[in-house]
Amino acid sequence: LSGISRIDPESIGDIEEALYMADIGPVTVEAVLEALRRGEGGGESPAVRVRAILLSLMEHPAQSPPVKGQGPPEGEPEVIFLVGVNGAGKTTTAGKLASRLASEGRKVMFAAADTFRAAAGEQVEVWAERNGCHIVRHQEGADPGAVVFDAIASARARGADVLLVDTAGRLHTKKNLMAELIKLCRVAGRQLPGAPHEILLVLDATSGQNALAQVREFGSALGVTGLVVTKLDGSAKGGVLIGAVHESGLPVRWIGVGEGIDDLIPFDAKAFTDALFE
Amino acid sequence: GLRDRLTGIFRDIRSRGVLGEREVDAALREIRLALLEADVNFKVAKDFIARIRGDIIGIDQAAHLDPSQQVVKAVQAALVELMGGRGAELEKASSGVTTVMLVGLQGSGKTTSAGKLALRLRKRGLRVLLAPADVARPAAILQLKRLAELAGADAFDSEGMKDPVAIVRSAVERAKREHYDYCIVDTAGRMQVDEALMDELRLMKEAALPHEVLLVADAMTGQEAVNLGEAFGEAVGLTGVMLTKMDGDARGGAAVSLRAVTGVPIKLVGVGEKLDALEEFHPERMASRILG
Ligand SMILES: Nc1nc2c(ncn2[C@@H]2O[C@H](COP(=O)(O)OP(=O)(O)OP(=O)(O)O)[C@@H](O)[C@H]2O)c(=O)[nH]1
Ligand SMILES: Nc1nc2c(ncn2[C@@H]2O[C@H](COP(=O)(O)OP(=O)(O)OP(=O)(O)O)[C@@H](O)[C@H]2O)c(=O)[nH]1
Ligand SMILES: [Mg+2]
Ligand SMILES: [Mg+2]
C-alpha cells in the first residue's frame, strides 16, 4: 500500500489487492473504495487514507453493541463464557485470561464445560495448574449443564471473583449444538441472575469471510458481548474483523499472539489497522 | 447464487450470437466476486479469471441453454479441472509400513484427522500405529491416545518424552518391528513464519521418511491459504491436502488456492467431529459449493 502515491484507475487495482489479501472481504473493500472516491480519509497518501477509513469503519459501527449487563452483585463471581467454532483457541485463551485477571488481583476459577472432545478436560486442567486455580470438571460424556451448575456453586462457596467457563467448539450451522449453548447460558442465569456476564466469541485470525457468519450466528443466538481474535502472531492479518466489528458493533476485548500464558494482549484498533498492510 | 447474478447481466442484452466483450467482462466481474466471497486467494482468482476468459468468449447465446447457465457450467468445469481428477488415493508403500505425517496450522484438525484416518484403515482390516509427536500442546498425547482407543488402533507411548524427532524415530521403528501396515504421525500445530518450528518439522520428516505428508487445513481458511501451502510445501514437501470442518458453511475457496499453489490433490475431507466423519474429496461438489 505504501508504494501507491495517488488514487487513479491504475492504483485502485493495487489498493483493492492489498485490501483483499488482508482478508478484508468484498463488502468492506467496496465500502473503502466508495469512501476513497468520495474523498474521505483525510488528504494524505492513499495508505494513510485507507487506514483512516478502516479505523473509522471499526469505530463507527452500523449498529450499537448489545448492552453488556451489570456486573455481578457484590460478593458474587463474574461468569465469563468462551464460545466459538472448533479449534479457534477458546481453551488456550481461557488459560491466558486467567493469568491476566490474576495479575489484576482477582481470584479466578475454571469450569471445564467441554465434556465431549477427547482430553478436553485434561487440557483445561493443565491451564488451571499453570495458573494455580481451582477447576470444576466432570468426566467425559457428562452433561455440560451440570458442570456449569456445579462450577457456579463452587465459585460462590470459594469466593472466586471470576469463573471462566470453557465450552466445546461447535460450528454455528449445528442447530442442536447451538441449542445446547443457549441452554448453558440459561443454566448459568437461573442460578446466578445476570450470568453469564460476559460471552466472549473467539475468532481465528486465519479464517476468511466465514468469521462474519460466526459473529452473526453466535451473536443472534446468545447475545455475545465481546470478541477475541487469536493467532495474530502468524502472517494472517485478520482483516475480516473490520467488517465483523462494523456490522455487529461488538468490542474486541483481546487478541491472542502466541501459545504461551502471557500471549494475550488488549485490542488496539489503531495498531490493528496499521498492521494490516505490513 | 452466481447463476442469478449472471442472469441479471444477460437479461439486458439484446444481441444474439456469441457473447461480446462487454458481456464477458461483466460476467467475469461477477465470477471474480463470487470467488473472493468464497475466500479464493486474490492472486489465484485473478489468474483463474484470465484463464477462463477464452472459455466464456466462445459461448453462444442462441444455443439451447441460456447464457448464464452456460457460463456457470464453464466456470465449474474449469474449477473441477483445476482441483484435479477424482480425489487421489492415500499412499500405500509397496512393502512394509506406510508412514503418513500430518502437518498444519494450530487447531486445523490434525489430531482428530489422525484418529479418523486410523479408523478408516482399521475398517479395512489394516494394523495402525498412531504416533503422538506433539509435546507442546497440553494433553495432546492423551488426546491422540484416546482417539486411538476409539479407532481400534495402537498408540506409541510418547508420554514423558521431550523430543518430537526422537518420538517419530522410535515410533516408526516400532511400526516396522511389529509389522504395522500404517504409522500415522500427528505433529504439533505451527505457523509457517516460525522458523524454528519449521526446522523441527523438517527434522521430523527426515526421521519419519513418510510416504504421505498431508497438509491438514481448515475449510474456512482465508487468503492465508497461499502462504500456508507454499511454505509447508517448501519446508517438507506435501503429497496431499486434507480439508477439515467442511460440515460448516464456509464456502471453502481455500481448496482452490491450496491446489493452485501446492500442486497436490485434496485427498480427504473432514465432515464432522466424530471419527467416522471422513470422506473422499469430490471436485464437482466443491466447485458448486465455492460458487455459492
Ligand atoms: N500461535 C498461536 N496459537 C494459538 C493461539 N491461540 C490458540 N492457539 C493454538 O491453537 C490450538 C487450538 O487451541 P485450543 O485452545 O485447543 O482451541 P479450542 O477453541 O479450545 O478448540 P476446541 O475446544 O477443540 O474447539 C492450540 O494448539 C493452541 O496452542 C494464538 O494466539 N497463537
Ligand atoms: N465440525 C468439525 N470439527 C472438526 C473437524 N475436524 C476436527 N474438528 C474439531 O476441530 C477442533 C480441533 O481439532 P484438533 O484435532 O485438536 O486440531 P489440531 O490440528 O490437532 O490442533 P493443534 O494440535 O492444537 O494444532 C476439535 O474440536 C475437533 O473436534 C471436522 O471435520 N468437523
Ligand atoms: Mg477447547
Ligand atoms: Mg493436535
XYZ file of C-alpha atoms and ligand atoms in Angstrom:
636
model
C 0.000 0.000 0.000
C 2.756 2.447 0.883
C 4.089 2.290 -2.680
C 0.927 3.922 -4.023
C 1.331 7.676 -4.432
C -2.107 8.698 -5.679
C -5.512 7.276 -6.388
C -6.321 6.641 -10.018
C -7.773 3.722 -12.003
C -4.288 2.196 -12.121
C -3.640 2.272 -8.390
C -7.230 1.352 -7.418
C -6.382 -2.171 -8.550
C -3.341 -2.244 -6.255
C -5.348 -0.848 -3.343
C -8.015 -3.472 -3.959
C -5.410 -6.216 -3.992
C -3.861 -5.052 -0.699
C -7.295 -4.940 0.948
C -8.371 -8.370 -0.274
C -5.055 -10.002 0.637
C -5.607 -8.878 4.245
C -8.923 -10.825 4.262
C -10.935 -7.617 4.322
C -13.669 -9.106 2.123
C -15.825 -7.825 -0.766
C -18.419 -5.797 1.170
C -15.844 -3.886 3.212
C -13.455 -3.478 0.259
C -16.290 -1.897 -1.705
C -17.091 0.379 1.256
C -13.455 1.515 1.402
C -13.211 2.189 -2.355
C -16.504 4.089 -2.203
C -15.184 6.201 0.693
C -11.951 6.905 -1.252
C -13.965 8.045 -4.277
C -15.941 10.399 -2.014
C -12.650 11.915 -0.848
C -12.806 10.556 2.705
C -9.912 9.567 4.943
C -8.057 12.852 5.053
C -5.917 14.455 2.349
C -2.752 12.463 2.690
C -1.306 9.461 0.899
C -3.623 6.623 -0.139
C -2.096 4.365 2.530
C -2.899 6.835 5.303
C -6.380 7.437 3.923
C -7.194 3.728 3.658
C -6.089 3.109 7.241
C -8.147 6.060 8.466
C -11.224 4.767 6.634
C -10.783 1.248 8.045
C -10.345 2.625 11.562
C -13.436 4.740 11.109
C -15.447 1.699 9.983
C -14.476 -0.037 13.213
C -15.143 2.981 15.408
C -18.492 3.800 13.799
C -20.355 0.524 13.567
C -23.638 0.078 11.720
C -25.384 -0.819 14.948
C -24.634 -0.165 18.589
C -23.249 -3.083 20.550
C -25.530 -5.150 22.755
C -25.620 -3.511 26.154
C -23.429 -5.506 28.500
C -25.393 -6.366 31.589
C -24.477 -5.164 35.037
C -21.528 -6.973 36.534
C -22.404 -9.461 39.263
C -23.665 -8.133 42.594
C -21.135 -7.626 45.402
C -19.690 -10.925 46.551
C -20.837 -12.919 43.527
C -18.446 -14.235 40.854
C -18.340 -12.769 37.353
C -19.164 -15.588 34.935
C -17.336 -15.468 31.583
C -18.213 -17.927 28.805
C -15.740 -18.662 25.999
C -17.539 -19.798 22.854
C -16.694 -20.310 19.182
C -16.033 -22.772 16.414
C -13.763 -25.774 16.739
C -10.075 -25.079 17.164
C -10.379 -21.267 17.351
C -8.388 -21.080 20.596
C -11.021 -20.939 23.381
C -9.286 -23.205 25.889
C -5.888 -21.566 25.403
C -7.470 -18.103 25.659
C -9.142 -19.115 28.937
C -5.748 -20.181 30.271
C -4.143 -16.864 29.278
C -7.085 -14.793 30.529
C -6.864 -16.404 33.954
C -3.287 -15.203 34.243
C -4.226 -11.668 33.150
C -7.087 -11.466 35.632
C -4.974 -12.930 38.432
C -2.333 -10.277 37.854
C -5.104 -7.730 38.436
C -5.586 -9.296 41.853
C -8.694 -11.285 41.033
C -9.330 -14.843 42.199
C -10.060 -16.983 39.140
C -11.655 -20.422 38.695
C -12.183 -22.700 35.697
C -15.208 -24.703 34.572
C -14.369 -27.428 32.030
C -17.700 -27.421 30.198
C -16.365 -29.234 27.123
C -17.308 -32.765 28.069
C -17.311 -34.034 24.523
C -13.897 -33.792 22.915
C -11.093 -36.233 23.734
C -8.855 -34.930 26.553
C -10.620 -31.539 26.656
C -10.949 -31.690 30.437
C -7.307 -32.644 30.901
C -6.254 -29.766 28.651
C -8.118 -27.251 30.850
C -6.681 -28.941 33.917
C -3.146 -28.158 32.763
C -4.052 -24.491 32.344
C -5.682 -24.442 35.789
C -2.475 -25.886 37.259
C -0.302 -23.356 35.417
C -2.405 -20.620 36.971
C -2.719 -22.196 40.398
C -6.512 -22.023 40.051
C -9.267 -24.383 41.095
C -11.112 -26.245 38.376
C -14.539 -27.906 38.260
C -14.526 -30.908 35.935
C -16.770 -33.884 35.304
C -15.901 -36.994 33.287
C -16.014 -37.182 29.510
C -19.602 -37.515 28.290
C -21.106 -35.767 31.324
C -23.802 -33.103 30.945
C -22.094 -29.712 30.403
C -25.052 -28.036 32.142
C -24.186 -29.957 35.302
C -20.592 -28.700 35.070
C -21.789 -25.100 34.802
C -24.176 -25.569 37.709
C -21.540 -27.148 39.973
C -18.931 -24.615 38.957
C -21.090 -21.614 39.860
C -21.935 -23.204 43.205
C -18.257 -23.868 43.805
C -17.220 -20.365 42.728
C -19.658 -18.883 45.237
C -18.538 -21.215 48.014
C -14.881 -20.369 47.404
C -15.438 -16.665 46.986
C -13.995 -16.618 43.473
C -14.104 -13.276 41.654
C -14.229 -14.776 38.159
C -15.428 -18.087 36.756
C -14.055 -18.875 33.279
C -16.342 -21.353 31.509
C -14.597 -23.116 28.624
C -17.188 -24.573 26.241
C -16.850 -27.160 23.466
C -16.065 -25.950 19.962
C -19.090 -26.043 17.680
C -19.968 -24.938 14.167
C -22.763 -22.352 14.132
C -24.533 -24.442 11.486
C -25.274 -27.191 14.025
C -28.704 -26.353 15.458
C -28.538 -28.872 18.298
C -25.108 -27.677 19.432
C -26.179 -24.029 19.338
C -29.285 -25.011 21.336
C -27.018 -26.694 23.891
C -25.004 -23.496 24.252
C -28.160 -21.417 24.721
C -29.188 -23.884 27.422
C -25.813 -23.493 29.190
C -26.388 -19.731 29.317
C -29.847 -20.328 30.790
C -28.492 -22.717 33.421
C -25.991 -20.051 34.475
C -28.609 -17.288 34.505
C -31.113 -19.240 36.564
C -28.516 -19.962 39.194
C -26.914 -16.532 39.236
C -29.163 -13.830 37.715
C -27.251 -11.866 35.090
C -24.862 -14.737 34.341
C -23.099 -15.178 32.033
C -21.937 -11.575 32.491
C -19.580 -11.827 29.536
C -19.831 -14.070 26.473
C -16.585 -13.963 24.513
C -16.699 -15.223 20.929
C -13.235 -16.479 19.992
C -12.292 -15.992 16.318
C -9.276 -17.413 14.475
C -7.340 -14.743 12.547
C -6.594 -17.199 9.743
C -10.273 -17.595 8.922
C -11.721 -15.862 5.919
C -15.211 -14.483 5.393
C -16.836 -17.278 7.397
C -15.929 -15.294 10.519
C -18.744 -12.901 9.557
C -21.241 -15.768 9.655
C -19.831 -16.859 13.012
C -20.318 -13.407 14.521
C -23.848 -13.188 13.129
C -24.969 -16.643 14.242
C -23.340 -16.782 17.668
C -24.370 -13.176 18.166
C -28.047 -13.671 17.411
C -28.234 -16.962 19.305
C -26.533 -15.850 22.506
C -26.038 -12.138 22.762
C -22.242 -12.263 22.526
C -20.713 -9.357 24.480
C -17.150 -9.327 23.153
C -14.713 -10.791 20.646
C -11.262 -12.312 20.978
C -9.111 -12.791 17.865
C -6.400 -15.439 18.151
C -3.325 -16.434 16.155
C -2.384 -12.904 15.138
C 1.265 -13.896 15.668
C 1.194 -15.555 12.255
C 1.062 -13.947 8.824
C -2.746 -13.879 8.727
C -3.955 -10.299 9.141
C -7.478 -10.972 10.377
C -8.902 -8.215 8.163
C -12.346 -9.850 8.255
C -12.565 -8.303 11.729
C -13.157 -4.849 10.210
C -16.430 -5.927 8.618
C -17.386 -8.039 11.621
C -16.943 -5.143 14.055
C -18.593 -2.620 11.727
C -21.618 -4.880 11.297
C -22.061 -6.025 14.895
C -20.713 -3.172 16.959
C -19.061 -5.749 19.218
C -15.936 -4.724 21.124
C -12.749 -6.703 20.578
C -11.514 -7.369 24.099
C -8.276 -9.268 23.485
C -6.018 -10.641 20.803
C -4.008 -13.859 21.019
C -0.414 -13.570 19.839
C 1.079 -16.931 20.716
C 0.637 -20.168 22.623
C 2.145 -19.095 25.932
C 0.351 -17.916 29.054
C 1.344 -14.273 28.507
C 0.360 -14.173 24.844
C -2.907 -12.301 25.277
C -2.933 -8.530 24.903
C -5.673 -5.868 24.879
C -7.000 -4.978 21.424
C -5.854 -1.682 19.936
C -7.822 -0.762 16.818
C -5.246 1.703 15.508
C -2.370 -0.767 15.926
C -4.521 -3.412 14.254
C -5.343 -1.320 11.169
C -1.696 -0.203 10.924
C -0.532 -3.828 10.919
C -2.931 -4.914 8.163
C -0.603 -3.932 5.348
C 2.756 -4.805 6.774
C -26.095 -17.538 -6.252
C -23.778 -16.844 -9.186
C -26.346 -18.069 -11.711
C -28.919 -15.454 -10.619
C -26.377 -12.652 -10.726
C -25.327 -13.656 -14.232
C -28.961 -13.866 -15.353
C -29.266 -10.240 -14.273
C -26.388 -9.308 -16.612
C -27.642 -11.218 -19.636
C -31.265 -10.152 -19.260
C -30.405 -6.664 -20.502
C -28.559 -7.874 -23.556
C -30.425 -7.596 -26.825
C -27.860 -9.192 -29.073
C -27.785 -12.727 -30.346
C -24.815 -14.816 -31.285
C -21.638 -15.214 -29.254
C -21.101 -13.105 -26.156
C -19.399 -9.770 -26.776
C -16.557 -8.114 -24.831
C -18.907 -6.115 -22.616
C -20.978 -9.131 -21.550
C -17.853 -11.216 -20.975
C -16.245 -8.533 -18.775
C -19.451 -8.150 -16.783
C -19.694 -11.905 -16.310
C -16.036 -12.211 -15.290
C -16.507 -9.479 -12.693
C -19.383 -11.428 -11.115
C -17.381 -14.648 -11.191
C -14.394 -12.978 -9.544
C -16.656 -11.549 -6.845
C -18.111 -14.993 -6.159
C -14.605 -16.455 -5.833
C -13.422 -13.675 -3.497
C -16.511 -14.038 -1.300
C -15.626 -17.721 -1.119
C -12.117 -16.883 0.160
C -10.242 -17.888 -3.004
C -6.916 -16.056 -2.819
C -6.920 -12.743 -4.715
C -3.995 -13.617 -6.996
C -5.247 -17.158 -7.600
C -8.655 -15.749 -8.551
C -7.026 -13.227 -10.896
C -5.077 -15.972 -12.710
C -8.147 -18.178 -12.878
C -10.308 -15.434 -14.394
C -7.661 -14.690 -17.025
C -7.565 -18.365 -17.970
C -11.314 -18.904 -18.298
C -11.847 -15.768 -20.370
C -11.327 -17.815 -23.502
C -13.969 -20.354 -22.469
C -16.556 -17.635 -21.828
C -15.955 -15.692 -25.030
C -16.977 -18.675 -27.102
C -20.395 -19.015 -25.506
C -23.276 -18.849 -27.996
C -26.365 -17.003 -26.747
C -28.631 -18.582 -29.320
C -27.754 -22.039 -28.043
C -30.193 -24.356 -26.311
C -29.034 -23.483 -22.771
C -29.391 -19.893 -21.568
C -26.069 -17.981 -21.394
C -25.887 -17.657 -17.603
C -26.250 -21.427 -17.233
C -23.554 -21.956 -19.845
C -21.198 -19.561 -18.093
C -21.709 -21.257 -14.715
C -21.080 -24.647 -16.336
C -17.890 -23.363 -17.941
C -16.614 -21.938 -14.635
C -17.486 -25.123 -12.763
C -15.715 -27.233 -15.362
C -12.613 -25.058 -15.068
C -12.660 -25.315 -11.248
C -13.090 -29.093 -11.409
C -10.191 -29.369 -13.815
C -8.004 -27.177 -11.576
C -8.800 -29.154 -8.448
C -7.815 -32.267 -10.318
C -9.414 -35.555 -11.169
C -11.150 -37.764 -8.598
C -9.698 -37.439 -5.083
C -6.356 -39.216 -5.239
C -5.968 -42.296 -3.060
C -3.997 -42.433 0.171
C -0.445 -43.664 -0.486
C 0.392 -47.313 0.152
C 4.007 -48.427 0.354
C 4.898 -51.302 -1.977
C 6.141 -53.231 1.049
C 6.444 -52.675 4.783
C 4.953 -49.841 6.825
C 3.347 -46.873 5.087
C 4.106 -43.733 7.083
C 1.737 -40.781 6.976
C 2.634 -37.422 8.527
C 0.006 -34.772 9.308
C 1.109 -31.126 9.354
C -0.575 -27.732 9.516
C -1.561 -24.661 11.489
C -2.744 -24.690 15.095
C -6.270 -26.008 15.547
C -6.794 -27.145 11.942
C -7.860 -30.661 12.962
C -4.691 -32.770 12.681
C -5.107 -34.876 15.817
C -8.773 -35.591 15.116
C -7.921 -36.382 11.478
C -5.202 -38.800 12.591
C -7.894 -40.662 14.527
C -10.244 -40.568 11.524
C -7.570 -41.956 9.210
C -6.799 -44.684 11.726
C -10.457 -45.707 11.900
C -10.765 -45.734 8.103
C -7.722 -48.002 7.777
C -8.854 -50.227 10.659
C -12.177 -50.790 8.895
C -10.154 -52.225 6.003
C -8.566 -54.658 8.452
C -5.190 -52.906 8.476
C -2.950 -52.557 11.561
C -2.329 -48.959 12.516
C 0.131 -47.339 14.939
C -0.552 -43.712 15.857
C 2.460 -41.632 16.867
C 1.670 -38.682 19.182
C 4.552 -36.355 18.398
C 3.045 -33.130 19.777
C 4.830 -32.390 23.044
C 3.869 -28.703 23.084
C 0.103 -28.671 23.494
C -1.331 -29.596 26.903
C -2.847 -33.124 26.864
C -2.187 -33.601 23.126
C -0.631 -37.029 23.654
C -3.587 -38.124 25.774
C -5.986 -36.756 23.120
C -4.432 -38.967 20.431
C -4.258 -41.984 22.753
C -7.993 -41.650 23.456
C -8.745 -41.428 19.733
C -6.551 -44.477 19.107
C -8.709 -46.452 21.525
C -11.874 -45.328 19.750
C -10.395 -46.249 16.383
C -9.182 -49.653 17.488
C -5.615 -48.634 16.710
C -2.470 -48.694 18.840
C -0.654 -45.614 20.047
C 3.074 -45.245 20.571
C 3.537 -44.156 24.171
C 5.404 -40.864 23.928
C 4.270 -39.610 27.335
C 7.220 -38.066 29.147
C 9.382 -37.858 26.017
C 10.581 -34.360 25.222
C 11.959 -34.532 21.683
C 9.436 -34.817 18.833
C 12.137 -36.025 16.409
C 13.082 -38.862 18.771
C 9.405 -39.736 19.163
C 8.964 -40.011 15.417
C 12.085 -42.119 15.037
C 11.121 -44.539 17.821
C 7.509 -44.804 16.677
C 8.445 -45.621 13.087
C 10.986 -48.181 14.323
C 8.312 -49.848 16.426
C 5.881 -49.819 13.479
C 8.465 -51.613 11.327
C 9.489 -54.063 14.009
C 5.921 -55.021 14.821
C 4.779 -55.116 11.186
C 2.112 -52.432 11.256
C 0.558 -51.565 7.904
C 0.383 -47.824 8.632
C 2.108 -45.435 11.030
C 0.330 -42.085 11.345
C 2.386 -39.263 12.830
C 0.487 -36.387 14.483
C 2.580 -33.217 14.753
C 2.109 -30.031 16.764
C 0.309 -27.171 15.048
C 2.727 -24.488 13.914
C 2.941 -21.318 11.851
C 4.993 -21.220 8.711
C 6.572 -17.955 9.884
C 8.056 -19.730 12.913
C 11.468 -20.741 11.527
C 12.474 -22.869 14.497
C 9.292 -24.922 14.306
C 9.558 -25.326 10.529
C 13.134 -26.587 11.042
C 11.813 -29.014 13.639
C 9.245 -30.246 11.128
C 11.974 -30.847 8.549
C 13.900 -32.948 11.070
C 10.752 -34.880 11.958
C 10.201 -35.630 8.309
C 13.760 -36.869 7.911
C 13.198 -39.164 10.877
C 9.877 -40.455 9.550
C 10.678 -40.711 5.822
C 6.920 -40.560 5.196
C 5.224 -41.846 2.077
C 2.445 -39.349 2.588
C 2.654 -35.817 4.006
C -0.788 -34.305 4.327
C -1.393 -30.614 4.973
C -4.444 -30.533 7.235
C -6.213 -27.229 6.559
C -9.418 -25.694 7.855
C -12.063 -25.192 5.154
C -12.622 -21.645 6.421
C -9.007 -20.587 5.845
C -8.836 -17.205 4.130
C -6.227 -15.537 1.925
C -3.527 -17.102 4.092
C -4.026 -20.444 2.293
C -1.468 -19.439 -0.333
C 1.268 -18.589 2.194
C 0.434 -21.731 4.130
C 0.576 -24.065 1.142
C 3.725 -22.526 -0.254
C 5.683 -22.538 2.994
C 4.719 -26.009 4.196
C 5.209 -27.367 0.694
C 8.685 -25.923 0.534
C 9.635 -26.966 4.055
C 8.570 -30.618 3.998
C 7.106 -31.367 0.601
C 3.427 -32.250 0.548
C 1.758 -35.217 -1.126
C -1.792 -34.136 -0.391
C -4.181 -31.848 1.441
C -6.932 -32.690 3.870
C -9.679 -30.093 4.232
C -11.454 -30.155 7.603
C -14.698 -28.750 9.045
C -16.434 -29.000 5.686
C -19.638 -29.688 7.631
C -19.817 -25.942 8.286
C -20.922 -23.239 5.849
C -17.504 -21.921 4.826
C -17.516 -21.774 1.017
C -14.047 -23.309 1.003
C -12.206 -21.239 -1.608
C -9.026 -22.256 0.222
C -9.327 -25.539 -1.697
C -8.671 -23.709 -4.964
C -5.806 -21.668 -3.506
C -4.145 -24.716 -1.966
C -4.385 -26.777 -5.130
C -3.122 -23.908 -7.253
C -0.115 -23.169 -5.065
C 0.961 -26.666 -3.935
C 0.041 -28.676 -6.999
C -1.004 -31.603 -4.817
C -4.507 -33.092 -4.694
C -7.031 -32.646 -1.932
C -7.318 -36.252 -0.873
C -9.767 -36.253 2.016
C -12.368 -34.069 3.646
C -13.403 -33.855 7.311
C -17.163 -33.537 7.732
C -17.714 -33.688 11.468
C -16.206 -34.159 14.902
C -16.712 -37.922 15.161
C -14.071 -40.333 13.918
C -16.253 -41.680 11.102
C -16.726 -38.158 9.655
C -14.208 -38.539 6.851
C -14.996 -38.500 3.133
C -13.205 -38.552 -0.177
C -12.848 -35.230 -1.913
C -15.296 -34.569 -4.772
C -14.148 -31.692 -7.012
C -17.576 -31.190 -8.620
C -19.300 -30.755 -5.253
C -16.520 -28.430 -4.128
C -16.838 -26.331 -7.278
C -20.568 -25.688 -6.844
C -20.085 -25.012 -3.121
C -17.418 -22.409 -3.869
C -19.536 -20.631 -6.480
C -22.377 -20.392 -3.961
N 0.165 -19.303 17.595
C -0.961 -19.251 18.298
N -1.600 -20.397 18.584
C -2.731 -20.306 19.327
C -3.261 -19.079 19.762
N -4.396 -19.348 20.474
C -4.550 -20.696 20.458
N -3.530 -21.278 19.769
C -3.324 -22.700 19.495
O -4.432 -23.157 18.740
C -4.645 -24.547 19.023
C -6.106 -24.728 19.418
O -6.321 -24.081 20.653
P -7.460 -24.565 21.656
O -7.370 -23.643 22.819
O -7.389 -26.019 21.905
O -8.744 -24.241 20.788
P -10.243 -24.512 21.171
O -11.066 -23.447 20.562
O -10.402 -24.662 22.642
O -10.515 -25.887 20.428
P -11.768 -26.876 20.619
O -12.085 -26.891 22.080
O -11.278 -28.175 20.126
O -12.849 -26.296 19.804
C -3.664 -24.914 20.128
O -2.549 -25.525 19.519
C -3.272 -23.584 20.719
O -1.991 -23.594 21.286
C -2.565 -17.862 19.418
O -2.959 -16.745 19.743
N -1.431 -18.023 18.679
N -17.057 -29.917 12.931
C -15.840 -30.427 12.717
N -14.914 -30.309 13.681
C -13.694 -30.845 13.448
C -13.348 -31.498 12.241
N -12.051 -31.900 12.349
C -11.615 -31.526 13.562
N -12.605 -30.883 14.235
C -12.561 -30.265 15.546
O -11.656 -29.192 15.481
C -11.063 -28.981 16.777
C -9.556 -29.003 16.619
O -9.165 -30.318 16.292
P -7.726 -30.908 16.686
O -7.681 -32.271 16.105
O -7.465 -30.752 18.135
O -6.807 -29.911 15.869
P -5.219 -29.923 15.770
O -4.838 -29.501 14.398
O -4.673 -31.226 16.204
O -4.833 -28.787 16.796
P -3.355 -28.463 17.330
O -2.711 -29.772 17.659
O -3.563 -27.620 18.506
O -2.663 -27.748 16.233
C -11.613 -30.080 17.661
O -12.715 -29.537 18.359
C -12.085 -31.127 16.690
O -13.126 -31.920 17.200
C -14.352 -31.590 11.207
O -14.156 -32.117 10.119
N -15.570 -31.041 11.502
Mg -11.192 -26.225 23.731
Mg -3.318 -31.658 17.660
